[in-house]
PDB file of C-alpha atoms in Angstrom:
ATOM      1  CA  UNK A  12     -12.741 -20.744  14.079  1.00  0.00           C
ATOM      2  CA  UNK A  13     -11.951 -17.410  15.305  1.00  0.00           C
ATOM      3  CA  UNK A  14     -10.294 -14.377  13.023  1.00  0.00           C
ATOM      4  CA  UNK A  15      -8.625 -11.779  14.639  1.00  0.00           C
ATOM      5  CA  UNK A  16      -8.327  -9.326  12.241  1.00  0.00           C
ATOM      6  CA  UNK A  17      -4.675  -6.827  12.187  1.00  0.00           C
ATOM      7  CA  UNK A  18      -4.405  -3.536  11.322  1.00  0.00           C
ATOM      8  CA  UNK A  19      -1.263  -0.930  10.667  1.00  0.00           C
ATOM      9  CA  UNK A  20       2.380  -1.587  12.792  1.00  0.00           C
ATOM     10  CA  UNK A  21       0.622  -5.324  14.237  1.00  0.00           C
ATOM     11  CA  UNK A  22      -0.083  -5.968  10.676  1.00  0.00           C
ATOM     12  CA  UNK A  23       3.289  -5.205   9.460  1.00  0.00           C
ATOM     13  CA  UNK A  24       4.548  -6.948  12.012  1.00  0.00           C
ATOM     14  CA  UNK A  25       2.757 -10.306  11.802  1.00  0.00           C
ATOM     15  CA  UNK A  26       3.331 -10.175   8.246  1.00  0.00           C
ATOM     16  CA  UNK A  27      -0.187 -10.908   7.712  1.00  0.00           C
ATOM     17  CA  UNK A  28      -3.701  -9.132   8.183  1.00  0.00           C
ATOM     18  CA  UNK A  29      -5.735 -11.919  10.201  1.00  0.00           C
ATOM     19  CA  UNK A  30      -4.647 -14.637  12.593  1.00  0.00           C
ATOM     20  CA  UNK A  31      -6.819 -17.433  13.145  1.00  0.00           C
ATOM     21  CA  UNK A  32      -7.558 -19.457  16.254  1.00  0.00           C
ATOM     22  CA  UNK A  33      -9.226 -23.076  15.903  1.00  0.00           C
ATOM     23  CA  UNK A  34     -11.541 -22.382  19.045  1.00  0.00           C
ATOM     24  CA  UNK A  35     -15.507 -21.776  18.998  1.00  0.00           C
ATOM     25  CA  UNK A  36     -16.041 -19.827  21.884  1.00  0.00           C
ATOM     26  CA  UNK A  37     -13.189 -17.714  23.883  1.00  0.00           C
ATOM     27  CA  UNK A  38     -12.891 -14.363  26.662  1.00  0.00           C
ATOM     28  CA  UNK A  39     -11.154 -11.674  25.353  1.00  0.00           C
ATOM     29  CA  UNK A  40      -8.405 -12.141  27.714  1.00  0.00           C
ATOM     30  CA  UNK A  41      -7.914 -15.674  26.500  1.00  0.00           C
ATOM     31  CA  UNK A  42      -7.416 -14.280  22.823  1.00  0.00           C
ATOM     32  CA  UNK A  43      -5.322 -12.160  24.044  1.00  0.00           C
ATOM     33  CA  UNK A  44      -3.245 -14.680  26.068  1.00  0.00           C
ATOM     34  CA  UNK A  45      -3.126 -16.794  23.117  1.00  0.00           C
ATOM     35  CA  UNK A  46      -1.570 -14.481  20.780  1.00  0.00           C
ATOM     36  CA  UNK A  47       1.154 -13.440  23.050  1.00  0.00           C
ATOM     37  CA  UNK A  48       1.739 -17.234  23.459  1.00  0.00           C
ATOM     38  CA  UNK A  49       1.777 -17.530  19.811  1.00  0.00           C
ATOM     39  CA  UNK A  50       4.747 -17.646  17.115  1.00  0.00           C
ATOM     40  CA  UNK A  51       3.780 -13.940  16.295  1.00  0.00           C
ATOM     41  CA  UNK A  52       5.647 -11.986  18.316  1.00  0.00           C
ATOM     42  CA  UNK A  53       3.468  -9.390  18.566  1.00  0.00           C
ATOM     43  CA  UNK A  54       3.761  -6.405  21.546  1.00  0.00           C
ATOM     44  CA  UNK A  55       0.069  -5.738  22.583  1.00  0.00           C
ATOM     45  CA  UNK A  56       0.837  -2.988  24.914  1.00  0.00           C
ATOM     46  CA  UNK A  57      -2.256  -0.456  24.577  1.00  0.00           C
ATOM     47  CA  UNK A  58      -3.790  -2.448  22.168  1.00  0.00           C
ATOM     48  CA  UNK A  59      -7.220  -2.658  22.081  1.00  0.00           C
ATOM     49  CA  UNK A  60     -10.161  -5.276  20.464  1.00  0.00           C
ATOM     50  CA  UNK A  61     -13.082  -4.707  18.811  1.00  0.00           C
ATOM     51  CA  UNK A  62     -15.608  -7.134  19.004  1.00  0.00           C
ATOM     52  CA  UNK A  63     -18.172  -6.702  16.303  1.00  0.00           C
ATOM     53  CA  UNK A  64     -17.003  -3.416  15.297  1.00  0.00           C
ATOM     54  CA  UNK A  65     -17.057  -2.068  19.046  1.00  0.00           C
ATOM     55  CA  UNK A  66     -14.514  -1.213  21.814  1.00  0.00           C
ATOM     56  CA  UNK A  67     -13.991  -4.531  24.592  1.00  0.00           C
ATOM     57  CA  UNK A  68     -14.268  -2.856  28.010  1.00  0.00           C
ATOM     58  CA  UNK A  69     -14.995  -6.098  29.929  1.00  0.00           C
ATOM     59  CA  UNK A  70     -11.449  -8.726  29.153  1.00  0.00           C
ATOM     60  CA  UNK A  71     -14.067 -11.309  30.285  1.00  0.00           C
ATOM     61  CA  UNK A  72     -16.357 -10.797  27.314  1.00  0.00           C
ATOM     62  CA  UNK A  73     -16.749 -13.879  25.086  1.00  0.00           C
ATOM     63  CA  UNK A  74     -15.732 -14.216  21.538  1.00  0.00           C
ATOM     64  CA  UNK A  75     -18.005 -16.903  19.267  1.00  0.00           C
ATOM     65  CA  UNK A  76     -16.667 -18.060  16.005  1.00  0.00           C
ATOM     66  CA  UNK A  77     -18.340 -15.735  13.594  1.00  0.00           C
ATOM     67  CA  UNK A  78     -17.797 -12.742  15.457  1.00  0.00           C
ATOM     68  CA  UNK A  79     -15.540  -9.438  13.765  1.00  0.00           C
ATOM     69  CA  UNK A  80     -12.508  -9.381  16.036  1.00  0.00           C
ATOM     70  CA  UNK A  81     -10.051  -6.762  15.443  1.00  0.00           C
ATOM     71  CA  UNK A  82      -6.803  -5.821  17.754  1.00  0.00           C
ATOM     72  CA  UNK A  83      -6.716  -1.974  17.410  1.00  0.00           C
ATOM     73  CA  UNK A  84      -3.623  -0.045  18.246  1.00  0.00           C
ATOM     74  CA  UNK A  85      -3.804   3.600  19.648  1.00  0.00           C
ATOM     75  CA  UNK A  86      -5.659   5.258  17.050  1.00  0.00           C
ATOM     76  CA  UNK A  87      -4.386   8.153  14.772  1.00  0.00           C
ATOM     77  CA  UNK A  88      -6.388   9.554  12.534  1.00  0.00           C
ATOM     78  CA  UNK A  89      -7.179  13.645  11.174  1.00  0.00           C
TER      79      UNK A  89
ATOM     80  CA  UNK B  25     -22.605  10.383  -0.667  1.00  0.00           C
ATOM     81  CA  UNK B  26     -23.621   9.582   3.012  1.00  0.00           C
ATOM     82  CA  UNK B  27     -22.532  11.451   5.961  1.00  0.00           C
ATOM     83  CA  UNK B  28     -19.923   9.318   7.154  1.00  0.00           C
ATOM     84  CA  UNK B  29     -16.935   7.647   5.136  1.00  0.00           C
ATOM     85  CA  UNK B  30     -13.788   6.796   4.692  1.00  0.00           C
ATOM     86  CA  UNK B  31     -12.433   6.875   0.991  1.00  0.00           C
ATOM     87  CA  UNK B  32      -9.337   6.150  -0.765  1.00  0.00           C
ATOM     88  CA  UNK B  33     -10.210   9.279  -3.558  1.00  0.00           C
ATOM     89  CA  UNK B  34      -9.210  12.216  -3.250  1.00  0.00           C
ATOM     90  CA  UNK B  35     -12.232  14.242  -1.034  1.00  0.00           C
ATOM     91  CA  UNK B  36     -14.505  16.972  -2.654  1.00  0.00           C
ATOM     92  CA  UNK B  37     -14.540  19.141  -0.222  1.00  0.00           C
ATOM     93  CA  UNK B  38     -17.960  21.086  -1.343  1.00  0.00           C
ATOM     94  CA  UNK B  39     -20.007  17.793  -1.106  1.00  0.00           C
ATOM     95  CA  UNK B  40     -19.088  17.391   2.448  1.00  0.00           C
ATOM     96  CA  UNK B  41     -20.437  20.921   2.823  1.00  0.00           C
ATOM     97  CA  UNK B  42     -23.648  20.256   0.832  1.00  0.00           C
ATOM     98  CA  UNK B  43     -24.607  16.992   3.229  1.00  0.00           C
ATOM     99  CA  UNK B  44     -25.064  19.762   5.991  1.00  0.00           C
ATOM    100  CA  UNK B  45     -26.916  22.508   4.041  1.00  0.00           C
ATOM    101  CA  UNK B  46     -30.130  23.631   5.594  1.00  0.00           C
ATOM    102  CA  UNK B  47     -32.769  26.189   5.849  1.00  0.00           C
ATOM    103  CA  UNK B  48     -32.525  26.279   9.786  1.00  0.00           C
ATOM    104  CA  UNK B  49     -28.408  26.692  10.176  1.00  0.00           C
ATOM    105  CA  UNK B  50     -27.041  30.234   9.701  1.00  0.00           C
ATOM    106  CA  UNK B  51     -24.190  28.456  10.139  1.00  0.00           C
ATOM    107  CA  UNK B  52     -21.793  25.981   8.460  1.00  0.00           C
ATOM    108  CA  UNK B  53     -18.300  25.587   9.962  1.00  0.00           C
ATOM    109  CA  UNK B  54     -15.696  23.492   7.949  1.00  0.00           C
ATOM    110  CA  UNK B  55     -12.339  22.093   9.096  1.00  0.00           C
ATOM    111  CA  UNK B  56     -10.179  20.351   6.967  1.00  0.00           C
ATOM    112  CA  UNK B  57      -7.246  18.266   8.010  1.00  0.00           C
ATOM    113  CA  UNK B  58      -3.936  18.439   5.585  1.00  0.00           C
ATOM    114  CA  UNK B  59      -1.012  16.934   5.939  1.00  0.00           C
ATOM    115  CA  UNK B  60       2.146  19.353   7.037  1.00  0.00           C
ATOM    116  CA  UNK B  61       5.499  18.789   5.932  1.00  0.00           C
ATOM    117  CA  UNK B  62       7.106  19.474   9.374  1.00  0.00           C
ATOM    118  CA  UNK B  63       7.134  18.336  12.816  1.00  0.00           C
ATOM    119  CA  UNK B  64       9.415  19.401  15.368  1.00  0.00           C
ATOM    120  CA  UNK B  65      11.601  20.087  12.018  1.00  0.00           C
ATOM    121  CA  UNK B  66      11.241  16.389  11.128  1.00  0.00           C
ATOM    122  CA  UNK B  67      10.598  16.374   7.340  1.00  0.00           C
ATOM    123  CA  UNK B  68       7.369  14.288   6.064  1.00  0.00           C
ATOM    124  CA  UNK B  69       8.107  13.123   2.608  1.00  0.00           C
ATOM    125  CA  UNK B  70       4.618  11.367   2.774  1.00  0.00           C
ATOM    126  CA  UNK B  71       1.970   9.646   5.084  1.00  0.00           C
ATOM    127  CA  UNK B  72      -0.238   6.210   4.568  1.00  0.00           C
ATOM    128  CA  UNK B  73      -3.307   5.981   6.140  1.00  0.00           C
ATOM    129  CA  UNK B  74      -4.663   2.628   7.217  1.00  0.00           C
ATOM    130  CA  UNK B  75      -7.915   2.242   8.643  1.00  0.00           C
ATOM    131  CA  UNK B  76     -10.620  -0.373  10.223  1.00  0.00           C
ATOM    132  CA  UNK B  77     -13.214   0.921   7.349  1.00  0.00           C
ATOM    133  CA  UNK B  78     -16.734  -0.104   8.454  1.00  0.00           C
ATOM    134  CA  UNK B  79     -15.429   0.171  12.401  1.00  0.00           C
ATOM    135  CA  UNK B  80     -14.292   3.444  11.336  1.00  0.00           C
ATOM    136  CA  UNK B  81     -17.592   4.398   9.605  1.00  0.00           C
ATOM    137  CA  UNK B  82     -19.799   3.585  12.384  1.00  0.00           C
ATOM    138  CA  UNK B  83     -17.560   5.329  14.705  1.00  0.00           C
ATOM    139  CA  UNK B  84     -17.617   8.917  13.012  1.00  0.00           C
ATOM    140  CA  UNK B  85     -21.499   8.523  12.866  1.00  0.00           C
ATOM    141  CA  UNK B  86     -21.136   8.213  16.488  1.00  0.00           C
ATOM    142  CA  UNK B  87     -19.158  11.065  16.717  1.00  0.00           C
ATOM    143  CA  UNK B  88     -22.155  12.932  14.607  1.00  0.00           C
ATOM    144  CA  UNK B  89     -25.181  11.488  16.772  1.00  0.00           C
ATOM    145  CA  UNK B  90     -23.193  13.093  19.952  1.00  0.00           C
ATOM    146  CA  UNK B  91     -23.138  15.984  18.294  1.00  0.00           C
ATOM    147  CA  UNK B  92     -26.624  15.851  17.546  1.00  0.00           C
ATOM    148  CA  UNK B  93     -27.605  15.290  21.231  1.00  0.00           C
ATOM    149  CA  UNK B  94     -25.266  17.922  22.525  1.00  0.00           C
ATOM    150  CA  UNK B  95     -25.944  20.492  19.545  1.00  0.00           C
ATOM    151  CA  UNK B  96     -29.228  20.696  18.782  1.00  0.00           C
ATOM    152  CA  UNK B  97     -30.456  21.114  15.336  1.00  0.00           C
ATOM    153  CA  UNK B  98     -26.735  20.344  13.683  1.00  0.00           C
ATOM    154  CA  UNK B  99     -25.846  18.294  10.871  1.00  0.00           C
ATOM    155  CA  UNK B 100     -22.601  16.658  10.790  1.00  0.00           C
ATOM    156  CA  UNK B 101     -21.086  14.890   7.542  1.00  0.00           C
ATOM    157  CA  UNK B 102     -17.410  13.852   8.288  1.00  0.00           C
ATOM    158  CA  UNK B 103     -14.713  12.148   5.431  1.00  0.00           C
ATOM    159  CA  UNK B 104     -11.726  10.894   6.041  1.00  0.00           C
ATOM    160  CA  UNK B 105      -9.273   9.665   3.400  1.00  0.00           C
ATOM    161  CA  UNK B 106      -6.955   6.873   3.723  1.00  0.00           C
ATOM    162  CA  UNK B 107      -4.228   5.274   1.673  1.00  0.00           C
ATOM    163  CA  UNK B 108      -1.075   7.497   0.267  1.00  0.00           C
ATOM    164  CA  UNK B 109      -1.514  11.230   0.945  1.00  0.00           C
ATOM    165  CA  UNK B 110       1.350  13.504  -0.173  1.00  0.00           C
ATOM    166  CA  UNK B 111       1.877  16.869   1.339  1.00  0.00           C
ATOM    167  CA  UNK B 112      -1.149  19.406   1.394  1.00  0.00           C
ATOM    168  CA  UNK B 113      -3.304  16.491   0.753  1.00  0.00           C
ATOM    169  CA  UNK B 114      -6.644  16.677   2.794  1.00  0.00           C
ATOM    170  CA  UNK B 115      -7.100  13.746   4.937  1.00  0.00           C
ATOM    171  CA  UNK B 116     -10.200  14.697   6.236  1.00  0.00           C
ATOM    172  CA  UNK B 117     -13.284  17.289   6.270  1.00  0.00           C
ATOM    173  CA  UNK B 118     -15.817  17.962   8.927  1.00  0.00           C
ATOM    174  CA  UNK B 119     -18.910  20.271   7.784  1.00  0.00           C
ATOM    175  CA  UNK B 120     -21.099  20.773  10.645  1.00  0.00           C
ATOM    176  CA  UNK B 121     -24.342  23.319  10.548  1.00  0.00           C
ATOM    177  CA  UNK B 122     -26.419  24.861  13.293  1.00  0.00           C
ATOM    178  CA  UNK B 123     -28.779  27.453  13.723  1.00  0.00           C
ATOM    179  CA  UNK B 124     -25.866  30.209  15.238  1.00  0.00           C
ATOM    180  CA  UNK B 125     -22.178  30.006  14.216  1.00  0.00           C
ATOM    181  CA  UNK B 126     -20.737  29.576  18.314  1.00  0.00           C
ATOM    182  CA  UNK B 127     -22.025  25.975  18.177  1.00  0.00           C
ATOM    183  CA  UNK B 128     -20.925  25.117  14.888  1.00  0.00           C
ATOM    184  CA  UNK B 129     -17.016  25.814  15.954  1.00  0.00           C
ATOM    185  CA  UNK B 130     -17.549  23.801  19.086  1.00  0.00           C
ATOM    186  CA  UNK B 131     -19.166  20.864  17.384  1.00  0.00           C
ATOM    187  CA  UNK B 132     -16.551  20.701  14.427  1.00  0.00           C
ATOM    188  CA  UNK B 133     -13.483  21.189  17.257  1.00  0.00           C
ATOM    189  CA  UNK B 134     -15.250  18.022  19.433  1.00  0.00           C
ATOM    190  CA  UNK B 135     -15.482  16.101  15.978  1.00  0.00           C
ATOM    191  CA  UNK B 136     -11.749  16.095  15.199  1.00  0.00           C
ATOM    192  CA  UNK B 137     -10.757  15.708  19.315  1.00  0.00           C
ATOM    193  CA  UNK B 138     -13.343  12.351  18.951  1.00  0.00           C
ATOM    194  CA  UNK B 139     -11.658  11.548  15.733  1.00  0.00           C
ATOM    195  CA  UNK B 140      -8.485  10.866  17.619  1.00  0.00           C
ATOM    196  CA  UNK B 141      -9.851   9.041  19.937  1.00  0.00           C
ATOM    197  CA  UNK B 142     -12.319   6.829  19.161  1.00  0.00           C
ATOM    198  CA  UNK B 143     -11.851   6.105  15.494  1.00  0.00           C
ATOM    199  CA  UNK B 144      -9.634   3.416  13.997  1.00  0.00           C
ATOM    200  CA  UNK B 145      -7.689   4.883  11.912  1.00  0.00           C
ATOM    201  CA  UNK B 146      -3.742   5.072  11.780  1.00  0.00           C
ATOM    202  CA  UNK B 147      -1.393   7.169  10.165  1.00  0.00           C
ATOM    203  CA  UNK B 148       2.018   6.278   8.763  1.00  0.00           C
ATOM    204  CA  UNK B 149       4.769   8.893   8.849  1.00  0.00           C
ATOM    205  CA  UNK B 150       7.064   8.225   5.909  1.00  0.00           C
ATOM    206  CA  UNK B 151      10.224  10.724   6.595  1.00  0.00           C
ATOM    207  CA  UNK B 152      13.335  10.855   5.080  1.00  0.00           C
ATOM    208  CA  UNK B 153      15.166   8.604   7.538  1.00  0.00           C
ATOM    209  CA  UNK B 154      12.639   6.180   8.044  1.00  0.00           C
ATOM    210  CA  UNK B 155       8.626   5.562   8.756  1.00  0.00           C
ATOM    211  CA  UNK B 156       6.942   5.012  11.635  1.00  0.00           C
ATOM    212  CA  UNK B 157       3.510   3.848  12.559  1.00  0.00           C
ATOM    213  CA  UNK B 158       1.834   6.606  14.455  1.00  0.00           C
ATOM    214  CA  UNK B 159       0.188   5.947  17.683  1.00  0.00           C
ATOM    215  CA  UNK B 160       2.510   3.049  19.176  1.00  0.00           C
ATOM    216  CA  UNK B 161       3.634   2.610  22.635  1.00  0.00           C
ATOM    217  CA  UNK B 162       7.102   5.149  21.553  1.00  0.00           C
ATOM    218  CA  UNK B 163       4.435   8.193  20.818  1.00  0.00           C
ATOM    219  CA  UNK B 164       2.323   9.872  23.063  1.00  0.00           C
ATOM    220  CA  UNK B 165      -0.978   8.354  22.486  1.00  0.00           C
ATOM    221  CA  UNK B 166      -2.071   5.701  24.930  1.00  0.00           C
ATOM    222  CA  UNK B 167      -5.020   4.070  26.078  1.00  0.00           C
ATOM    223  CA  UNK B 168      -4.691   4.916  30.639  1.00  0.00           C
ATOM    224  CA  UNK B 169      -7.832   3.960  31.177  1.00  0.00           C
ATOM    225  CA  UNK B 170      -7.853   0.712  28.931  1.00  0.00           C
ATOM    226  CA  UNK B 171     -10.345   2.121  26.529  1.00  0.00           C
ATOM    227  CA  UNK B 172      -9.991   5.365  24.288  1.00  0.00           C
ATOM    228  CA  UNK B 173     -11.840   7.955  26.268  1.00  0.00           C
ATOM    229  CA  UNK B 174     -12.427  11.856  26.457  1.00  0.00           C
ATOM    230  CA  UNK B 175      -9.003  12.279  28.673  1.00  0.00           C
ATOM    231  CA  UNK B 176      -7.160  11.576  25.191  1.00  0.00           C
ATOM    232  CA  UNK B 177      -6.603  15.137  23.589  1.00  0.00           C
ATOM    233  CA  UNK B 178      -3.554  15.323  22.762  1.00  0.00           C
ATOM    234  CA  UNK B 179      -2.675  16.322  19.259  1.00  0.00           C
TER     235      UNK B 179
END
């Protein structure tokens, strides 16, 4: 199982702070390809993940179940 | 206290200050972020913070360690709140000390220009026609390069 955890605006929108895919091992991109295939219409335009608590700059990096996956919109804090 | 946190409490501003006193700084710079009432004469009744907390943790000790490496000899402690924040509420402190003052307003301008890039946090604006998520793809903040990088300083 892999938990995607949501933050803010995806959060709100999703209705719900975590989706959940029934998958051991997937890329990035395929998470990503997944949601937007997915009843939650969710708008990942500048979106980022975080994979164990770090930024994703390679889309082809895999994702184990177990791992801390977050999708991160632009960030706003101070 | 450590260094680096994100709390829901209101923040005591002199214990920031006290994670960065030393013997070797002859300077300790402070900024602290409060929330304004108006923006482009948009009234904020209020903002919510949300935040990613331990991502967010590990990212404003990254923030410090560059410091560190580019500042040598400072001490960085950095709290942010999160949750409701009414106006004039702080909603985050940077202390940073080193040895001459120049450095420490340098290191505590980088710290907040790193804050809004790198760290996940998001801010809320609750006005009084509506509320808004901060940050989506209708503001000005982006991600060009498909990671949050130094080109990101806008305000």
């Amino acid at each position: 199982m892999i938990n995607i955890m949501l933050f803010a605006g995806l959060q709100e929108k999703a209705g719900k702070n975590q989706l959940s895919i029934d998958k051991d091992e997937m890329t990035v991109n395929e998470i990503v390809a997944y949601i937007k295939g997915s009843e939650v219409n969710l708008n990942l335009t500048n979106v980022m993940v975080a994979v164990n608590e770090e930024f994703v700059s390679n889309p082809e990096q895999v994702v184990k179940s177990g791992d801390a996956v977050a999708l991160l919109p632009p960030v706003s804090g101070g | 206290m450590e260094n680096y946190r994100i709390i829901k409490e209101e923040i005591e501003v002199n214990k920031v200050i006290n994670r960065v006193v030393h013997p070797h700084a002859g300077a300790i710079n402070t900024f602290i972020g409060t929330v304004r009432e108006l923006t482009n004469e948009k009234r904020t009744l209020y903002l919510e913070y949300d935040a990613y907390v331990p991502m967010a943790e590990k990212k404003l000790k990254q923030i410090g360690d560059e410091i560190c490496a580019k500042w040598k000899e400072a001490r960085v402690a950095i709290v942010h709140r999160i949750g409701r924040l009414d106006i004039t509420d702080i909603a985050v402190v940077i202390a940073v000390s080193t040895p001459h003052r120049a450095d420490s307003y340098e290191a505590s301008r980088y710290a907040i220009e790193r804050i809004k890039e790198i760290v996940p946090i998001w801010k809320k604006e609750h006005w009084e026609d509506g509320e808004e998520w901060i940050g989506d793809q209708k503001e000005n903040k982006r991600y060009p390069s498909g990671k949050p990088g130094k080109e990101l300083l806008n305000d």
